């Protein structure tokens, strides 16, 4: 197997890309797993060295390399820190795909992947039904009964805490059927197509509605293409590159007919993967140009609100509170959005904004990382909450569903549910408008 993996590395991961890493170490303080372990095996330059060794056939046990790559959060904080511009994220996903394609996947893992990645996340109707079951669990009394009988005690501590912080699932809505939500201003300033996502359109449907309302108030027409699907990030990050490509093509086709200025996202993880469609399909002659045209329009909703001067034109007011902001890694490191969310928060009267130390470092969520690497995830989260506490914040704002759940989990773990809460930026801004009105 080693020979096959070595050959795949030689064919699919450029030696020049690997050699771009100068081993300077600028990435080390930016890398959460290195900060936690102080182990070069868990640093970006260490992992690149391991990839090079696999490519050169110098490693006997490639499983140790695979484990190092799996421990990586994929936050890509090393990229903006790198003076040589190494495309670490691209090499990481290619390496993970090679390992996945060349290993004997256990039957249990195959079944889990088929159920989640190939059935649930590729079918919005199934995703809706799955979240409806969760809603039934929450509303029927089953949740109270399960807690009373201490059923969750059979699960690890972090799983018990996750169950407690899951948001109330909203009633399923069929309003997004290729519909346009018109601007609420006298003159339309921009047009946008909304990427609704999987979890965002089910578990966090309210946040999608908040985002559309904010854009409408800012003077933007919003259309929601009906044939769009999952962004493919979970597939791409877990080595299933072929599945990610199919989802990318589906989404590109869904948005091609929309004559819009922007394709809007409100989930940093989804937005970053959509932004990388041009790289994902760069070797496909039929789709490369179409992917580039698609990615050129990808933008976070906070950026559009700032462009439309939302913060200056819309009165924003909330009850007095201390607010801090946790960056979505992919929003900051891939899409380059860091200032817009902060400026929008600071524009709210009543919001006393305090910058969190190391807000730009990962919270430990990273898609499903908190499920696959729970020990490292919780270690990172616990240190994140120490940074939150220095701000004395009562509100933590995020711009990604995974980050939001992770910060809620952090609040639960530190027993601060009575004094602190986490909220998506879109919901906070809408609350600020409603409070004013």
Coordinates of C-alpha atoms in Angstrom, one line a residue:
X1 CA 0.0 0.0 0.0
X2 CA 2.9 2.4 0.8
X3 CA 4.1 2.2 -2.9
X4 CA 0.6 3.1 -4.2
X5 CA 0.3 6.0 -1.8
X6 CA 3.8 7.2 -2.7
X7 CA 2.9 7.1 -6.4
X8 CA -0.4 9.0 -5.8
X9 CA 1.5 11.7 -3.8
X10 CA 4.0 12.0 -6.7
X11 CA 1.2 12.3 -9.3
X12 CA -1.2 14.6 -7.3
X13 CA 0.9 16.7 -4.9
X14 CA 3.5 19.0 -6.6
X15 CA 7.0 18.8 -5.3
X16 CA 7.3 22.5 -6.0
X17 CA 4.3 23.2 -3.8
X18 CA 5.9 21.2 -0.9
X19 CA 9.3 22.9 -1.4
X20 CA 7.6 26.3 -1.1
X21 CA 7.6 25.8 2.6
X22 CA 10.9 27.4 3.8
X23 CA 10.5 25.8 7.3
X24 CA 10.8 29.4 8.8
X25 CA 8.3 28.7 11.6
X26 CA 6.0 31.7 11.1
X27 CA 3.2 29.2 11.0
X28 CA 3.9 27.7 14.5
X29 CA 2.2 30.3 16.7
X30 CA -0.8 30.4 14.3
X31 CA -1.4 26.6 14.5
X32 CA -3.7 25.5 17.3
X33 CA -2.5 21.9 17.4
X34 CA 1.1 23.0 17.6
X35 CA 0.2 25.6 20.3
X36 CA -1.5 22.8 22.3
X37 CA 1.2 20.1 21.8
X38 CA 4.4 21.9 21.1
X39 CA 5.1 18.9 18.8
X40 CA 6.4 19.6 15.3
X41 CA 4.5 16.5 14.0
X42 CA 1.3 18.6 14.7
X43 CA 2.6 21.8 13.0
X44 CA 2.0 22.9 9.4
X45 CA 5.7 22.7 8.5
X46 CA 6.0 19.3 10.2
X47 CA 3.0 17.9 8.3
X48 CA 4.5 19.3 5.0
X49 CA 7.7 17.5 5.8
X50 CA 5.8 14.3 6.4
X51 CA 4.0 14.7 3.1
X52 CA 7.4 15.2 1.3
X53 CA 8.7 12.1 3.0
X54 CA 5.7 10.1 1.9
X55 CA 6.2 11.4 -1.7
X56 CA 9.9 10.4 -1.6
X57 CA 9.1 7.0 -0.2
X58 CA 11.1 7.6 3.0
X59 CA 8.4 6.6 5.5
X60 CA 7.7 2.9 6.4
X61 CA 4.5 3.5 8.4
X62 CA 2.3 6.0 6.5
X63 CA -0.5 5.5 9.1
X64 CA 1.4 7.8 11.5
X65 CA 1.4 10.5 8.7
X66 CA -2.4 10.0 8.2
X67 CA -3.0 10.4 11.9
X68 CA -1.0 13.7 12.0
X69 CA -3.1 15.0 9.1
X70 CA -6.3 13.9 10.8
X71 CA -5.4 15.8 14.0
X72 CA -5.0 18.9 11.9
X73 CA -8.1 21.2 12.2
X74 CA -7.8 22.4 8.7
X75 CA -8.3 26.0 10.0
X76 CA -5.7 27.3 7.5
X77 CA -4.5 29.9 9.9
X78 CA -1.0 29.0 8.7
X79 CA -1.7 30.4 5.3
X80 CA -2.0 34.1 6.1
X81 CA 0.9 33.7 8.5
X82 CA 3.1 32.2 5.7
X83 CA 5.5 34.6 4.0
X84 CA 5.9 32.2 1.1
X85 CA 2.2 31.8 0.4
X86 CA 2.2 28.0 0.8
X87 CA -1.2 26.6 -0.2
X88 CA -1.3 24.3 2.8
X89 CA -5.1 23.7 2.7
X90 CA -5.0 22.4 -0.8
X91 CA -2.2 19.9 -0.1
X92 CA -3.9 18.8 3.1
X93 CA -7.2 17.9 1.4
X94 CA -5.4 16.2 -1.5
X95 CA -3.3 14.1 1.0
X96 CA -6.4 13.2 3.0
X97 CA -8.1 12.1 -0.2
X98 CA -5.2 9.9 -1.2
X99 CA -5.1 8.2 2.2
X100 CA -8.9 7.6 2.1
X101 CA -8.8 6.2 -1.4
X102 CA -6.0 3.7 -0.6
X103 CA -7.2 2.3 2.8
X104 CA -9.5 -0.5 3.7
X105 CA -12.4 1.4 5.3
X106 CA -14.1 -0.6 8.1
X107 CA -17.7 -1.6 7.4
X108 CA -19.0 0.5 10.2
X109 CA -17.3 3.6 8.9
X110 CA -18.5 2.9 5.3
X111 CA -22.0 2.6 6.6
X112 CA -21.7 5.9 8.6
X113 CA -20.2 7.8 5.6
X114 CA -22.9 6.4 3.3
X115 CA -25.7 7.5 5.6
X116 CA -24.3 10.9 6.4
X117 CA -22.2 12.2 3.5
X118 CA -23.8 10.3 0.6
X119 CA -27.5 10.3 1.7
X120 CA -28.2 12.9 4.4
X121 CA -26.1 15.8 3.3
X122 CA -26.7 15.3 -0.4
X123 CA -30.5 15.3 0.0
X124 CA -32.1 18.4 1.5
X125 CA -35.4 16.6 1.9
X126 CA -33.7 13.9 4.0
X127 CA -31.8 16.5 6.0
X128 CA -35.1 18.2 6.7
X129 CA -36.7 15.0 7.9
X130 CA -33.7 14.2 10.1
X131 CA -33.9 17.6 11.8
X132 CA -37.7 17.1 12.1
X133 CA -37.0 14.0 14.2
X134 CA -34.7 16.1 16.4
X135 CA -37.6 18.6 16.7
X136 CA -39.9 15.8 17.7
X137 CA -37.3 14.6 20.3
X138 CA -37.2 18.1 21.8
X139 CA -40.9 18.9 21.7
X140 CA -42.6 15.6 22.5
X141 CA -41.2 15.1 25.9
X142 CA -38.7 12.5 24.9
X143 CA -35.8 14.8 25.7
X144 CA -37.0 15.5 29.2
X145 CA -37.6 11.8 29.7
X146 CA -34.1 10.9 28.4
X147 CA -32.5 13.4 30.7
X148 CA -34.6 12.3 33.7
X149 CA -33.6 8.7 33.1
X150 CA -30.0 9.8 32.6
X151 CA -29.7 8.1 29.2
X152 CA -27.0 10.5 28.1
X153 CA -24.8 9.2 30.9
X154 CA -23.9 6.4 28.6
X155 CA -22.2 8.9 26.3
X156 CA -18.9 10.8 26.7
X157 CA -19.0 14.1 28.7
X158 CA -18.6 16.3 25.6
X159 CA -21.5 14.5 23.9
X160 CA -23.7 15.0 26.9
X161 CA -22.9 18.7 26.8
X162 CA -23.5 18.9 23.1
X163 CA -27.0 17.5 23.5
X164 CA -27.7 20.2 26.0
X165 CA -26.7 23.1 23.8
X166 CA -28.4 22.0 20.6
X167 CA -30.8 24.8 19.5
X168 CA -34.5 24.3 19.4
X169 CA -35.2 23.0 15.9
X170 CA -37.7 25.3 14.0
X171 CA -40.7 24.0 12.2
X172 CA -39.9 22.9 8.7
X173 CA -40.6 25.6 6.1
X174 CA -41.1 25.3 2.4
X175 CA -40.8 29.0 1.7
X176 CA -37.5 28.7 -0.3
X177 CA -38.7 27.6 -3.6
X178 CA -36.9 29.7 -6.2
X179 CA -38.3 32.8 -4.7
X180 CA -37.1 36.4 -4.7
X181 CA -37.2 38.4 -1.5
X182 CA -37.4 42.0 -2.7
X183 CA -35.5 45.0 -1.3
X184 CA -37.3 47.1 1.3
X185 CA -35.7 50.4 0.1
X186 CA -37.0 52.7 -2.5
X187 CA -34.3 51.8 -4.9
X188 CA -32.6 48.4 -5.2
X189 CA -28.9 48.8 -4.5
X190 CA -27.8 45.2 -5.4
X191 CA -29.0 41.7 -6.2
X192 CA -27.8 38.6 -4.5
X193 CA -28.4 34.9 -4.6
X194 CA -28.5 33.2 -1.2
X195 CA -26.6 29.9 -0.5
X196 CA -28.8 28.4 2.1
X197 CA -26.6 25.4 3.2
X198 CA -27.6 22.2 5.0
X199 CA -27.5 22.9 8.7
X200 CA -28.2 26.6 8.1
X201 CA -31.4 25.8 6.3
X202 CA -32.6 23.3 8.9
X203 CA -31.2 23.6 12.3
X204 CA -30.4 27.3 11.9
X205 CA -33.2 28.3 9.5
X206 CA -34.0 31.3 11.6
X207 CA -30.5 32.7 11.0
X208 CA -31.1 32.3 7.2
X209 CA -34.3 34.3 7.5
X210 CA -32.5 36.9 9.6
X211 CA -29.8 37.2 6.9
X212 CA -32.3 37.7 4.1
X213 CA -34.2 40.3 6.1
X214 CA -31.0 42.2 6.8
X215 CA -30.1 42.2 3.2
X216 CA -33.6 43.4 2.2
X217 CA -33.4 46.2 4.7
X218 CA -30.0 47.2 3.3
X219 CA -31.5 47.5 -0.2
X220 CA -30.7 44.1 -1.7
X221 CA -32.9 41.8 -3.7
X222 CA -32.3 38.2 -2.6
X223 CA -33.1 35.1 -4.7
X224 CA -32.8 31.6 -3.3
X225 CA -32.2 29.0 -6.1
X226 CA -34.1 25.8 -5.3
X227 CA -31.8 23.3 -7.0
X228 CA -28.8 24.1 -4.8
X229 CA -27.4 21.5 -2.4
X230 CA -24.7 20.8 0.2
X231 CA -21.5 22.8 -0.4
X232 CA -19.4 19.6 -0.1
X233 CA -17.1 20.8 2.6
X234 CA -17.5 17.7 4.8
X235 CA -16.8 15.5 1.8
X236 CA -13.7 17.5 0.8
X237 CA -12.3 17.6 4.3
X238 CA -12.8 13.9 5.0
X239 CA -11.1 12.7 1.8
X240 CA -14.2 12.1 -0.4
X241 CA -13.1 14.5 -3.2
X242 CA -15.2 12.9 -5.9
X243 CA -18.4 13.5 -3.9
X244 CA -17.3 17.1 -3.3
X245 CA -16.8 17.7 -7.0
X246 CA -20.3 16.4 -7.8
X247 CA -21.9 18.7 -5.3
X248 CA -19.8 21.6 -6.6
X249 CA -21.1 21.0 -10.1
X250 CA -24.7 20.9 -8.8
X251 CA -24.3 24.2 -7.0
X252 CA -22.6 26.0 -9.9
X253 CA -25.4 24.9 -12.2
X254 CA -28.0 26.0 -9.7
X255 CA -26.6 29.5 -9.5
X256 CA -25.6 30.1 -13.1
X257 CA -29.0 31.3 -14.2
X258 CA -29.2 33.9 -11.5
X259 CA -28.2 37.3 -12.8
X260 CA -26.9 38.7 -9.5
X261 CA -24.0 40.8 -8.1
X262 CA -23.2 38.4 -5.3
X263 CA -23.6 34.9 -4.1
X264 CA -24.2 35.3 -0.4
X265 CA -23.1 33.0 2.4
X266 CA -23.6 33.3 6.2
X267 CA -21.5 30.3 7.2
X268 CA -17.8 30.8 7.1
X269 CA -17.0 27.1 6.5
X270 CA -19.4 26.8 3.6
X271 CA -18.3 30.1 2.1
X272 CA -14.6 29.0 2.1
X273 CA -15.3 25.7 0.4
X274 CA -17.6 27.5 -2.2
X275 CA -14.8 30.0 -2.7
X276 CA -12.4 27.1 -3.5
X277 CA -14.6 25.5 -6.2
X278 CA -12.2 26.9 -8.9
X279 CA -9.3 24.9 -7.4
X280 CA -11.5 21.8 -6.9
X281 CA -12.4 21.8 -10.6
X282 CA -9.3 23.4 -12.1
X283 CA -8.5 20.2 -14.0
X284 CA -12.0 19.7 -15.4
X285 CA -12.1 21.4 -18.9
X286 CA -15.9 21.5 -18.9
X287 CA -16.2 23.1 -15.4
X288 CA -13.0 25.1 -14.7
X289 CA -14.2 28.4 -16.2
X290 CA -17.8 28.0 -14.8
X291 CA -16.3 27.3 -11.4
X292 CA -14.2 30.5 -11.6
X293 CA -17.2 32.6 -12.6
X294 CA -19.1 31.1 -9.6
X295 CA -16.3 31.7 -7.0
X296 CA -15.8 35.3 -8.2
X297 CA -19.2 36.1 -6.8
X298 CA -18.9 34.4 -3.4
X299 CA -19.0 36.9 -0.5
X300 CA -20.0 36.8 3.1
X301 CA -23.2 38.7 4.1
X302 CA -21.3 41.0 6.5
X303 CA -19.2 42.2 3.6
X304 CA -22.2 43.1 1.6
X305 CA -23.9 44.9 4.5
X306 CA -20.8 47.0 4.9
X307 CA -20.7 47.8 1.1
X308 CA -24.3 48.8 1.3
X309 CA -23.5 51.1 4.3
X310 CA -26.0 49.2 6.5
X311 CA -24.3 50.2 9.7
X312 CA -24.6 53.9 9.0
X313 CA -28.1 53.9 7.5
X314 CA -29.9 51.5 9.8
X315 CA -30.4 52.5 13.5
X316 CA -29.1 49.6 15.7
X317 CA -29.8 49.4 19.4
X318 CA -29.7 46.6 22.0
X319 CA -29.7 46.4 25.8
X320 CA -26.3 47.3 27.3
X321 CA -24.0 44.3 27.2
X322 CA -20.4 43.4 26.7
X323 CA -19.8 41.6 23.4
X324 CA -16.8 39.7 22.0
X325 CA -16.3 38.1 18.7
X326 CA -14.9 34.7 17.8
X327 CA -13.6 34.5 14.2
X328 CA -14.7 31.8 11.9
X329 CA -11.4 30.4 10.8
X330 CA -12.4 29.9 7.2
X331 CA -14.1 33.2 6.9
X332 CA -11.0 35.0 8.1
X333 CA -8.2 32.8 6.6
X334 CA -9.8 31.9 3.3
X335 CA -12.3 34.7 2.5
X336 CA -10.2 37.3 4.3
X337 CA -13.1 38.7 6.2
X338 CA -12.2 40.0 9.7
X339 CA -13.1 43.7 10.0
X340 CA -16.7 43.7 8.7
X341 CA -18.3 41.6 11.5
X342 CA -16.4 43.6 14.1
X343 CA -17.5 47.0 12.6
X344 CA -21.1 45.9 12.4
X345 CA -21.1 44.9 16.1
X346 CA -19.4 48.1 17.1
X347 CA -22.1 50.1 15.2
X348 CA -24.8 48.8 17.6
X349 CA -25.7 51.2 20.4
X350 CA -25.6 49.4 23.7
X351 CA -22.9 47.0 22.5
X352 CA -19.7 47.4 24.4
X353 CA -17.2 45.5 22.2
X354 CA -14.1 43.9 23.8
X355 CA -11.7 42.1 21.5
X356 CA -10.9 38.6 22.7
X357 CA -7.3 37.6 22.9
X358 CA -6.4 35.2 20.1
X359 CA -9.9 35.5 18.6
X360 CA -8.4 34.6 15.3
X361 CA -7.4 31.1 16.5
X362 CA -9.7 28.1 16.0
X363 CA -12.3 27.3 18.7
X364 CA -11.9 23.5 18.0
X365 CA -15.1 22.9 16.1
X366 CA -13.7 22.5 12.6
X367 CA -16.7 20.8 11.0
X368 CA -17.0 17.4 12.8
X369 CA -13.6 17.6 14.4
X370 CA -15.2 17.8 17.8
X371 CA -16.6 14.4 17.1
X372 CA -13.6 12.8 15.5
X373 CA -10.9 14.3 17.7
X374 CA -12.8 15.2 20.9
X375 CA -9.8 15.4 23.3
X376 CA -7.9 17.9 21.2
X377 CA -11.1 19.8 20.4
X378 CA -12.1 20.1 24.1
X379 CA -8.5 21.1 25.0
X380 CA -8.6 23.9 22.5
X381 CA -12.1 25.0 23.5
X382 CA -11.2 25.1 27.2
X383 CA -8.3 27.5 26.4
X384 CA -10.6 29.5 24.2
X385 CA -13.1 30.0 27.1
X386 CA -10.2 31.3 29.2
X387 CA -9.7 34.0 26.6
X388 CA -13.4 34.7 26.6
X389 CA -13.4 35.2 30.3
X390 CA -10.7 37.9 30.1
X391 CA -13.2 40.1 28.2
X392 CA -16.0 39.6 30.8
X393 CA -18.4 39.3 27.9
X394 CA -22.0 38.3 28.3
X395 CA -22.4 37.7 24.5
X396 CA -20.2 35.8 22.1
X397 CA -20.8 36.5 18.5
X398 CA -19.8 34.1 15.7
X399 CA -20.4 33.8 11.9
X400 CA -20.5 30.0 11.4
X401 CA -22.9 27.3 12.7
X402 CA -20.1 25.0 13.9
X403 CA -18.4 27.8 15.8
X404 CA -21.7 28.8 17.3
X405 CA -22.4 25.3 18.7
X406 CA -18.8 25.0 19.9
X407 CA -19.0 28.3 21.8
X408 CA -22.4 27.2 23.3
X409 CA -20.6 24.1 24.3
X410 CA -17.8 26.1 25.9
X411 CA -20.4 28.1 27.9
X412 CA -22.0 24.9 29.1
X413 CA -18.6 23.4 30.0
X414 CA -17.7 26.5 32.1
X415 CA -21.2 26.5 33.7
X416 CA -21.9 30.1 32.5
X417 CA -25.3 29.4 30.9
X418 CA -27.0 31.9 33.3
X419 CA -24.7 34.8 32.5
X420 CA -23.5 34.3 28.9
X421 CA -24.8 33.3 25.5
X422 CA -23.6 32.8 22.0
X423 CA -25.4 34.2 18.9
X424 CA -24.9 34.4 15.2
X425 CA -24.1 37.9 13.9
X426 CA -27.1 37.9 11.6
X427 CA -29.5 37.2 14.6
X428 CA -27.8 39.8 16.7
X429 CA -28.1 42.5 14.0
X430 CA -31.8 41.6 13.5
X431 CA -32.4 41.8 17.2
X432 CA -30.8 45.3 17.2
X433 CA -33.2 46.4 14.5
X434 CA -36.2 45.0 16.2
X435 CA -35.2 46.5 19.6
X436 CA -34.9 49.9 18.0
X437 CA -38.2 49.5 16.3

